[in-house]
Short mmCIF file of C-alpha atoms in Angstrom, two decimals:
data_model
loop_
_atom_site.label_atom_id
_atom_site.label_comp_id
_atom_site.label_asym_id
_atom_site.label_seq_id
_atom_site.Cartn_x
_atom_site.Cartn_y
_atom_site.Cartn_z
CA MET A 28 -51.17 1.69 -23.31
CA THR A 29 -49.94 1.90 -19.74
CA GLN A 30 -50.91 4.70 -17.41
CA ALA A 31 -48.58 7.59 -16.70
CA PRO A 32 -46.88 7.30 -13.29
CA ALA A 33 -48.47 9.12 -10.39
CA ARG A 34 -47.05 12.55 -9.77
CA GLU A 35 -44.87 13.19 -6.75
CA PRO A 36 -44.60 16.55 -5.01
CA HIS A 37 -42.23 18.90 -6.84
CA THR A 38 -39.41 19.41 -4.34
CA ALA A 39 -35.82 20.52 -4.88
CA ARG A 40 -34.56 17.29 -3.32
CA ARG A 41 -36.60 15.17 -5.69
CA HIS A 42 -35.40 17.12 -8.72
CA ASP A 43 -31.79 16.89 -7.49
CA ARG A 44 -32.09 13.10 -7.35
CA GLU A 45 -33.48 12.99 -10.88
CA ILE A 46 -30.81 15.29 -12.26
CA LEU A 47 -27.93 13.45 -10.57
CA ALA A 48 -29.20 10.01 -11.58
CA LEU A 49 -29.18 11.04 -15.24
CA ALA A 50 -26.36 13.61 -15.42
CA VAL A 51 -23.55 11.64 -13.74
CA PRO A 52 -23.65 8.62 -16.12
CA ALA A 53 -24.22 11.01 -19.06
CA PHE A 54 -21.06 12.90 -18.11
CA GLY A 55 -19.09 9.65 -18.03
CA ALA A 56 -20.34 8.70 -21.50
CA LEU A 57 -19.54 12.16 -22.89
CA VAL A 58 -16.00 12.04 -21.54
CA ALA A 59 -15.48 8.50 -22.84
CA GLU A 60 -16.21 9.51 -26.44
CA PRO A 61 -13.12 11.74 -26.93
CA LEU A 62 -11.01 8.90 -25.59
CA PHE A 63 -11.47 7.15 -28.96
CA LEU A 64 -9.48 9.89 -30.68
CA MET A 65 -6.98 10.12 -27.83
CA ALA A 66 -6.30 6.38 -28.05
CA ASP A 67 -5.91 6.58 -31.82
CA SER A 68 -3.55 9.56 -31.49
CA ALA A 69 -1.41 7.87 -28.86
CA ILE A 70 -1.04 4.69 -30.92
CA VAL A 71 -0.62 6.33 -34.34
CA GLY A 72 1.76 8.94 -32.92
CA HIS A 73 4.42 6.24 -32.53
CA LEU A 74 4.24 5.46 -36.25
CA GLY A 75 5.59 8.89 -37.17
CA THR A 76 4.72 12.56 -37.59
CA PRO A 77 3.19 12.22 -41.10
CA GLN A 78 0.84 9.49 -39.85
CA LEU A 79 -0.18 11.56 -36.83
CA ALA A 80 -0.75 14.62 -39.01
CA GLY A 81 -2.86 12.51 -41.39
CA LEU A 82 -4.91 11.22 -38.47
CA GLY A 83 -5.49 14.77 -37.23
CA ILE A 84 -6.86 15.90 -40.60
CA ALA A 85 -9.03 12.83 -41.11
CA ALA A 86 -10.36 12.98 -37.54
CA ALA A 87 -11.32 16.65 -38.00
CA LEU A 88 -13.25 15.79 -41.16
CA LEU A 89 -14.98 12.82 -39.52
CA THR A 90 -15.87 14.82 -36.42
CA THR A 91 -17.44 17.52 -38.58
CA ALA A 92 -19.34 14.99 -40.70
CA VAL A 93 -20.79 13.23 -37.66
CA SER A 94 -21.31 16.16 -35.29
CA VAL A 95 -23.70 17.98 -37.63
CA PHE A 96 -26.07 15.04 -37.16
CA VAL A 97 -26.08 15.25 -33.37
CA PHE A 98 -29.77 16.14 -33.72
CA LEU A 99 -30.31 12.39 -34.11
CA ALA A 100 -29.65 12.10 -30.38
CA TYR A 101 -31.30 15.35 -29.28
CA ALA A 102 -34.56 15.07 -31.24
CA THR A 103 -34.93 11.37 -30.44
CA THR A 104 -34.42 11.97 -26.71
CA ALA A 105 -37.17 14.58 -26.59
CA ALA A 106 -39.68 12.60 -28.66
CA VAL A 107 -39.12 9.33 -26.79
CA ALA A 108 -39.23 11.02 -23.36
CA ARG A 109 -42.63 12.56 -24.18
CA ARG A 110 -44.04 9.14 -25.00
CA VAL A 111 -42.57 7.76 -21.78
CA GLY A 112 -44.20 10.57 -19.80
CA ALA A 113 -47.51 9.75 -21.47
CA GLY A 114 -47.13 6.14 -20.32
CA ASP A 115 -46.92 4.67 -23.83
CA LEU A 116 -43.65 2.71 -23.95
CA GLN A 117 -44.62 0.92 -27.14
CA ALA A 118 -44.95 4.23 -29.01
CA ALA A 119 -41.78 5.51 -27.35
CA ILE A 120 -39.71 2.62 -28.69
CA ARG A 121 -41.42 2.86 -32.08
CA GLN A 122 -40.41 6.53 -32.18
CA GLY A 123 -36.86 5.53 -31.29
CA MET A 124 -36.74 2.95 -34.08
CA ASP A 125 -37.73 5.63 -36.59
CA GLY A 126 -34.75 7.69 -35.40
CA ILE A 127 -32.40 4.72 -35.75
CA TRP A 128 -33.64 3.99 -39.29
CA LEU A 129 -33.09 7.66 -40.19
CA ALA A 130 -29.55 7.45 -38.78
CA LEU A 131 -28.81 4.37 -40.88
CA ILE A 132 -30.06 6.08 -44.05
CA LEU A 133 -28.13 9.30 -43.41
CA GLY A 134 -25.01 7.37 -42.42
CA ALA A 135 -25.09 5.32 -45.62
CA VAL A 136 -25.48 8.47 -47.74
CA VAL A 137 -22.63 10.29 -46.00
CA GLY A 138 -20.38 7.22 -46.05
CA VAL A 139 -20.93 6.67 -49.78
CA ALA A 140 -20.23 10.37 -50.42
CA VAL A 141 -16.98 10.35 -48.44
CA LEU A 142 -15.42 7.29 -50.10
CA PRO A 143 -14.77 8.83 -53.57
CA THR A 144 -14.23 12.39 -52.33
CA ALA A 145 -11.73 11.60 -49.55
CA PRO A 146 -8.63 12.86 -51.47
CA ALA A 147 -10.34 16.14 -52.37
CA LEU A 148 -11.57 16.66 -48.81
CA VAL A 149 -8.05 16.09 -47.47
CA ASP A 150 -6.65 18.59 -49.98
CA LEU A 151 -9.18 21.19 -48.82
CA PHE A 152 -7.60 21.01 -45.38
CA GLY A 153 -4.20 21.82 -46.87
CA ALA A 154 -2.57 18.50 -45.99
CA SER A 155 1.12 18.23 -46.77
CA PRO A 156 2.26 15.74 -49.45
CA THR A 157 3.59 13.42 -46.73
CA ALA A 158 0.45 13.52 -44.55
CA ALA A 159 -2.20 13.47 -47.31
CA PRO A 160 -1.91 9.73 -48.20
CA HIS A 161 -2.29 8.73 -44.55
CA ALA A 162 -5.25 11.08 -44.07
CA THR A 163 -6.94 9.68 -47.19
CA THR A 164 -6.40 6.08 -46.09
CA TYR A 165 -7.79 6.71 -42.62
CA LEU A 166 -10.77 8.71 -43.93
CA ARG A 167 -11.79 6.16 -46.56
CA ILE A 168 -11.72 3.25 -44.16
CA SER A 169 -13.44 5.23 -41.40
CA ALA A 170 -16.24 6.18 -43.81
CA LEU A 171 -17.41 2.57 -43.48
CA GLY A 172 -18.11 3.27 -39.81
CA ILE A 173 -20.16 6.46 -40.31
CA PRO A 174 -23.52 4.62 -40.41
CA ALA A 175 -22.61 2.95 -37.10
CA MET A 176 -21.58 6.29 -35.57
CA LEU A 177 -24.92 7.88 -36.47
CA MET A 178 -26.86 4.84 -35.27
CA VAL A 179 -25.03 5.11 -31.95
CA LEU A 180 -26.15 8.75 -31.72
CA ALA A 181 -29.78 7.87 -32.38
CA ALA A 182 -29.79 4.83 -30.10
CA THR A 183 -28.20 6.88 -27.32
CA GLY A 184 -31.09 9.32 -27.73
CA VAL A 185 -33.58 6.46 -27.45
CA LEU A 186 -32.12 5.25 -24.17
CA ARG A 187 -31.86 8.76 -22.75
CA GLY A 188 -35.51 9.28 -23.62
CA LEU A 189 -36.27 6.04 -21.77
CA GLN A 190 -34.56 7.64 -18.72
CA ASP A 191 -31.51 5.37 -19.08
CA THR A 192 -28.10 7.07 -19.19
CA ARG A 193 -26.24 4.17 -17.58
CA THR A 194 -26.33 1.85 -20.58
CA PRO A 195 -24.72 4.48 -22.87
CA LEU A 196 -21.99 4.88 -20.24
CA TYR A 197 -21.29 1.13 -20.18
CA VAL A 198 -21.33 0.93 -23.98
CA ALA A 199 -18.97 3.91 -24.29
CA ILE A 200 -16.51 2.37 -21.82
CA GLY A 201 -16.67 -0.98 -23.59
CA GLY A 202 -16.27 0.69 -26.97
CA PHE A 203 -13.21 2.61 -25.80
CA ALA A 204 -11.59 -0.56 -24.43
CA ALA A 205 -12.33 -2.50 -27.63
CA ASN A 206 -11.06 0.37 -29.78
CA ALA A 207 -7.75 0.56 -27.89
CA ALA A 208 -7.22 -3.22 -28.01
CA LEU A 209 -8.11 -3.51 -31.71
CA ASN A 210 -5.89 -0.58 -32.64
CA LEU A 211 -2.90 -2.00 -30.82
CA GLY A 212 -3.41 -5.41 -32.41
CA LEU A 213 -4.02 -4.17 -35.95
CA VAL A 214 -1.50 -1.32 -36.04
CA TYR A 215 1.43 -3.20 -34.49
CA GLY A 216 0.45 -6.85 -34.23
CA ALA A 217 -0.85 -7.12 -37.81
CA GLY A 218 1.47 -4.38 -39.09
CA LEU A 219 -1.32 -2.46 -40.83
CA GLY A 220 -0.12 0.98 -39.73
CA ILE A 221 -2.63 3.81 -39.84
CA ALA A 222 -5.07 1.61 -41.77
CA GLY A 223 -5.14 -0.72 -38.76
CA SER A 224 -6.12 2.19 -36.52
CA ALA A 225 -9.00 3.07 -38.84
CA TRP A 226 -10.20 -0.53 -39.03
CA GLY A 227 -10.03 -0.85 -35.26
CA THR A 228 -12.22 2.22 -34.81
CA VAL A 229 -14.70 1.03 -37.45
CA LEU A 230 -15.03 -2.38 -35.81
CA ALA A 231 -15.48 -0.81 -32.36
CA GLN A 232 -18.17 1.57 -33.66
CA TRP A 233 -20.13 -1.24 -35.32
CA ALA A 234 -19.82 -3.32 -32.14
CA MET A 235 -21.28 -0.43 -30.14
CA ALA A 236 -24.10 -0.06 -32.66
CA ALA A 237 -24.83 -3.79 -32.41
CA VAL A 238 -25.05 -3.62 -28.61
CA TYR A 239 -27.41 -0.65 -28.77
CA LEU A 240 -29.57 -2.40 -31.36
CA ALA A 241 -29.76 -5.51 -29.19
CA VAL A 242 -30.96 -3.42 -26.25
CA VAL A 243 -33.56 -1.53 -28.30
CA VAL A 244 -34.78 -4.66 -30.12
CA ARG A 245 -35.22 -6.46 -26.79
CA GLY A 246 -37.30 -3.54 -25.52
CA ALA A 247 -39.33 -3.44 -28.74
CA ARG A 248 -40.22 -7.13 -28.48
CA ARG A 249 -41.10 -6.76 -24.80
CA HIS A 250 -43.56 -3.97 -25.54
CA GLY A 251 -44.80 -5.19 -28.93
CA ALA A 252 -43.28 -2.34 -30.95
CA SER A 253 -42.64 -2.86 -34.66
CA LEU A 254 -39.04 -2.92 -35.89
CA ARG A 255 -39.88 -2.24 -39.53
CA PRO A 256 -39.03 1.11 -41.10
CA ASP A 257 -42.02 3.45 -41.22
CA ALA A 258 -41.75 6.11 -43.93
CA ALA A 259 -44.04 8.56 -42.14
CA GLY A 260 -42.20 8.14 -38.85
CA ILE A 261 -38.77 8.53 -40.46
CA ARG A 262 -39.97 11.63 -42.30
CA ALA A 263 -41.30 13.10 -39.04
CA CYS A 264 -37.94 12.47 -37.34
CA ALA A 265 -36.14 14.21 -40.18
CA GLN A 266 -38.48 17.20 -40.03
CA ALA A 267 -37.99 17.51 -36.26
CA GLY A 268 -34.23 17.36 -36.77
CA VAL A 269 -33.94 20.13 -39.39
CA PRO A 270 -34.15 23.04 -36.90
CA LEU A 271 -31.59 21.37 -34.64
CA LEU A 272 -29.35 20.85 -37.68
CA VAL A 273 -29.55 24.61 -38.38
CA ARG A 274 -28.69 25.29 -34.73
CA THR A 275 -25.70 22.93 -34.82
CA LEU A 276 -24.37 24.30 -38.11
CA SER A 277 -24.64 27.84 -36.75
CA LEU A 278 -22.67 26.86 -33.66
CA ARG A 279 -20.04 25.13 -35.79
CA ALA A 280 -19.79 28.30 -37.88
CA VAL A 281 -19.11 30.32 -34.71
CA LEU A 282 -16.24 28.01 -33.75
CA MET A 283 -14.80 28.02 -37.28
CA ILE A 284 -14.91 31.83 -37.46
CA ALA A 285 -13.19 32.07 -34.08
CA THR A 286 -10.42 29.72 -35.23
CA ALA A 287 -10.00 31.60 -38.52
CA VAL A 288 -9.68 34.92 -36.68
CA ALA A 289 -7.16 33.43 -34.23
CA ALA A 290 -5.10 32.16 -37.18
CA ARG A 291 -4.95 35.72 -38.59
CA LEU A 292 -3.61 37.00 -35.27
CA GLY A 293 -0.42 34.92 -35.51
CA ASP A 294 1.12 31.52 -34.80
CA ALA A 295 1.35 32.04 -31.04
CA GLU A 296 -2.26 33.22 -30.93
CA ILE A 297 -3.66 30.26 -32.87
CA ALA A 298 -1.66 27.87 -30.69
CA ALA A 299 -3.01 29.51 -27.53
CA HIS A 300 -6.52 29.57 -28.99
CA GLN A 301 -6.47 25.82 -29.64
CA ILE A 302 -5.46 25.20 -26.02
CA ALA A 303 -8.18 27.53 -24.73
CA LEU A 304 -10.76 25.92 -27.02
CA THR A 305 -9.72 22.46 -25.80
CA LEU A 306 -10.33 23.48 -22.19
CA TRP A 307 -13.59 25.25 -23.10
CA SER A 308 -14.79 22.07 -24.84
CA LEU A 309 -13.79 19.92 -21.87
CA LEU A 310 -15.76 22.14 -19.50
CA ALA A 311 -18.71 21.90 -21.87
CA PHE A 312 -18.89 18.14 -21.26
CA ALA A 313 -19.80 18.65 -17.61
CA LEU A 314 -22.43 21.27 -18.45
CA ASP A 315 -23.76 19.19 -21.35
CA ALA A 316 -24.38 16.31 -18.94
CA ILE A 317 -26.82 18.53 -17.05
CA ALA A 318 -28.37 19.57 -20.36
CA ILE A 319 -28.91 15.91 -21.28
CA ALA A 320 -30.67 15.37 -17.96
CA GLY A 321 -32.79 18.39 -18.84
CA GLN A 322 -33.78 16.96 -22.22
CA THR A 323 -34.77 13.68 -20.63
CA ILE A 324 -36.66 15.00 -17.61
CA ILE A 325 -38.44 17.88 -19.36
CA GLY A 326 -39.67 15.63 -22.17
CA ARG A 327 -41.08 13.18 -19.65
CA TYR A 328 -42.89 15.86 -17.63
CA LEU A 329 -44.43 17.44 -20.73
CA GLY A 330 -45.50 14.03 -22.02
CA ALA A 331 -47.21 13.44 -18.68
CA GLU A 332 -48.96 16.84 -19.13
CA ASP A 333 -47.27 18.15 -16.00
CA ALA A 334 -46.36 21.69 -17.01
CA ALA A 335 -45.85 22.74 -13.40
CA GLY A 336 -43.30 19.97 -12.92
CA ALA A 337 -41.48 20.94 -16.10
CA ARG A 338 -41.27 24.56 -15.00
CA ALA A 339 -40.11 23.57 -11.50
CA VAL A 340 -37.35 21.29 -12.76
CA CYS A 341 -36.28 23.96 -15.28
CA ARG A 342 -35.88 26.44 -12.45
CA ARG A 343 -33.89 23.94 -10.40
CA MET A 344 -31.63 23.04 -13.31
CA VAL A 345 -30.81 26.69 -13.95
CA GLN A 346 -29.62 26.84 -10.33
CA TRP A 347 -27.49 23.77 -11.02
CA GLY A 348 -26.08 25.38 -14.15
CA ILE A 349 -25.12 28.59 -12.35
CA ALA A 350 -23.53 26.72 -9.43
CA SER A 351 -21.63 24.38 -11.75
CA GLY A 352 -20.40 27.31 -13.81
CA VAL A 353 -19.17 29.20 -10.75
CA VAL A 354 -17.31 26.13 -9.46
CA MET A 355 -15.70 25.36 -12.82
CA GLY A 356 -14.75 28.98 -13.39
CA ALA A 357 -13.02 29.08 -10.01
CA LEU A 358 -11.25 25.79 -10.76
CA VAL A 359 -9.99 27.09 -14.10
CA ALA A 360 -8.59 30.25 -12.53
CA ALA A 361 -6.95 28.30 -9.70
CA ALA A 362 -5.50 25.59 -11.96
CA LEU A 363 -3.83 27.87 -14.52
CA PRO A 364 -0.30 27.39 -13.10
CA VAL A 365 -0.70 23.61 -13.43
CA PHE A 366 -2.79 23.45 -16.61
CA ILE A 367 -0.78 25.69 -18.95
CA PRO A 368 2.61 23.86 -18.62
CA LEU A 369 0.86 20.62 -19.65
CA PHE A 370 0.25 22.08 -23.11
CA THR A 371 3.08 24.50 -23.86
CA THR A 372 6.49 25.69 -22.67
CA ASP A 373 6.63 28.55 -25.18
CA PRO A 374 6.73 31.82 -23.17
CA ALA A 375 4.97 33.74 -25.96
CA VAL A 376 2.06 31.29 -26.04
CA ARG A 377 1.84 31.21 -22.25
CA ASP A 378 1.69 35.00 -21.99
CA ILE A 379 -1.18 35.11 -24.49
CA LEU A 380 -2.97 32.14 -22.95
CA VAL A 381 -3.25 33.34 -19.35
CA PRO A 382 -5.61 36.31 -19.93
CA ALA A 383 -7.64 34.33 -22.48
CA LEU A 384 -8.22 31.52 -19.99
CA LEU A 385 -9.22 34.03 -17.31
CA VAL A 386 -11.94 35.20 -19.72
CA VAL A 387 -12.98 31.56 -20.17
CA ALA A 388 -13.22 31.25 -16.37
CA VAL A 389 -15.33 34.40 -16.05
CA GLY A 390 -17.75 33.12 -18.69
CA GLN A 391 -18.45 29.74 -17.08
CA PRO A 392 -21.55 30.79 -15.05
CA ILE A 393 -23.04 32.16 -18.29
CA ALA A 394 -22.18 28.89 -20.04
CA GLY A 395 -23.89 26.98 -17.23
CA ILE A 396 -27.18 28.78 -17.84
CA VAL A 397 -26.85 28.43 -21.64
CA PHE A 398 -26.27 24.68 -21.61
CA VAL A 399 -29.10 24.01 -19.17
CA LEU A 400 -31.69 26.11 -20.99
CA ASP A 401 -30.55 24.67 -24.32
CA GLY A 402 -31.25 21.20 -22.93
CA VAL A 403 -34.60 22.27 -21.48
CA LEU A 404 -35.83 23.67 -24.79
CA MET A 405 -34.54 20.65 -26.69
CA GLY A 406 -36.40 18.40 -24.29
CA ALA A 407 -39.52 20.44 -24.98
CA GLY A 408 -39.06 19.94 -28.73
CA ASP A 409 -38.63 23.68 -29.23
CA GLY A 410 -36.20 23.24 -32.13
CA PRO A 411 -37.48 26.05 -34.40
CA TYR A 412 -36.88 28.67 -31.70
CA LEU A 413 -33.39 27.27 -31.02
CA ALA A 414 -32.57 27.50 -34.73
CA TRP A 415 -33.67 31.14 -35.07
CA ALA A 416 -31.96 32.09 -31.80
CA MET A 417 -28.67 30.55 -32.89
CA LEU A 418 -28.83 32.32 -36.26
CA LEU A 419 -29.23 35.61 -34.33
CA VAL A 420 -26.24 34.69 -32.16
CA LEU A 421 -24.16 34.00 -35.29
CA ALA A 422 -25.20 37.37 -36.75
CA VAL A 423 -24.03 39.17 -33.59
CA PHE A 424 -20.82 37.19 -33.12
CA THR A 425 -19.51 37.34 -36.69
CA PRO A 426 -18.87 41.11 -36.93
CA ALA A 427 -17.61 41.24 -33.34
CA ALA A 428 -15.05 38.50 -34.04
CA LEU A 429 -14.00 39.89 -37.43
CA LEU A 430 -13.31 43.29 -35.85
CA VAL A 431 -10.79 41.83 -33.39
CA PRO A 432 -7.75 42.02 -35.73
CA THR A 433 -8.70 45.61 -36.59
CA VAL A 434 -9.44 47.04 -33.14
CA GLY A 435 -6.69 45.10 -31.38
CA GLY A 436 -6.81 43.21 -28.11
CA GLY A 437 -5.48 39.97 -29.57
CA LEU A 438 -6.70 36.61 -28.39
CA THR A 439 -8.15 38.03 -25.17
CA ALA A 440 -10.47 40.25 -27.24
CA LEU A 441 -11.48 37.24 -29.33
CA TRP A 442 -12.46 35.33 -26.20
CA TRP A 443 -14.43 38.33 -24.99
CA ALA A 444 -16.27 38.06 -28.31
CA MET A 445 -16.88 34.38 -27.49
CA THR A 446 -18.25 35.45 -24.12
CA LEU A 447 -20.49 37.96 -25.89
CA MET A 448 -21.73 35.11 -28.07
CA MET A 449 -22.59 33.03 -25.00
CA THR A 450 -24.26 36.04 -23.34
CA VAL A 451 -26.52 36.59 -26.36
CA ARG A 452 -27.37 32.88 -26.31
CA MET A 453 -28.21 33.16 -22.62
CA VAL A 454 -30.50 36.13 -23.19
CA THR A 455 -32.39 34.51 -26.07
CA LEU A 456 -32.84 31.26 -24.13
CA TRP A 457 -33.81 33.05 -20.93
CA ILE A 458 -36.50 35.07 -22.74
CA ARG A 459 -37.98 31.87 -24.17
CA ALA A 460 -37.84 30.03 -20.86
CA ARG A 461 -39.56 32.92 -19.06
CA SER A 462 -42.28 33.18 -21.70
CA GLY A 463 -43.55 29.66 -21.03
CA ARG A 464 -44.31 29.13 -24.72
CA TRP A 465 -42.17 26.00 -24.68
CA LEU A 466 -44.54 24.36 -22.18
CA VAL A 467 -46.46 22.37 -24.79
CA THR A 468 -47.80 19.21 -23.15
CA GLY A 469 -48.87 15.88 -24.60
CA ALA A 470 -47.32 12.71 -26.02
CA VAL A 471 -46.56 14.55 -29.28
CA ARG A 472 -45.68 18.23 -29.56
CA ALA A 473 -48.39 19.81 -31.69
#
């Protein structure tokens, strides 16, 4: 076992360097991921409307199936970073391998489940008779890539825990380029249509997984870490991930309820809501990059038994979150005249969208605090608290959102309910951060 690195004085400048070094590449990797779907949409869109509609349905199903397992990245980052902080790189990589094995197992189970149920899943989404065959084709082929997608999540968590966010950026860029090239060649060059797009994405995802595995395996051999599956380690990873799974499902439920309520308000409202949600999600990428830095840095400090450092960097990151939120909120408000025409020319949608986006802008400083503290507590391995807090948030948001069609206020009222949801999240996270109960030090959270 190597010794933990000597501690440096806890200064704002030092913490800023750490945050920037991790957050900037993480932001690039986060932004690169949605480019997969954008490339697929651009290429498939030229095949026809039914094909594009089928892609949209299949992509929504795939995104849901994969995103609920995002804990593979979050839990692995925290666990690996603790081992790094404790100076035990061999155990850190061993911990990461357990996460990757768990991802492979879960991916195989989900992939096998999707293959025979693809037509039924597509029907659940209300696909039209012309779009359903294309959605089923894309979903069935893409199911073969689900194990790779989950392995990429886990391996990304390993590298983040090892304080490396640059490699995931390079892999994401390479994966996007390969995906675009393969799709063009298979869809048009080989004449495979939407099936070619699915195969291109599957091949690109497995290539990314292979690159990640090569990096992790090289590190494992360098530090003498075993590559074999360890039942106890895999079970521990799964147990650590359950609370984060509850948290993620609760958040997904919030977004689904919001979309369902918007749909009840009318066609113009649901169209405006989707645009507002797209912008809200885009802004979340920037804030999530800071949260990822928080997971990585906090885990390392706690592993090194430096509670003072963890508290200091938490305080500094909250300042970053507030400042980032203020800047992005101001940018949203200022960019409305340019942003809205990019998405719609319908006057009814535009009239509904403007006040809703102003609410989004107002809520950005709150979102900045939420994302940062979420990352801090994830880095501390405080999953059970995050799960209970998010269940409370869901309990508060659900009646507030469902009352919107009754009390009036339209889409603007719905986005005020979303802001209420984020405010409750902020309060629950702030209380936990202030309590200090998350400051559990050591290579493994007891």
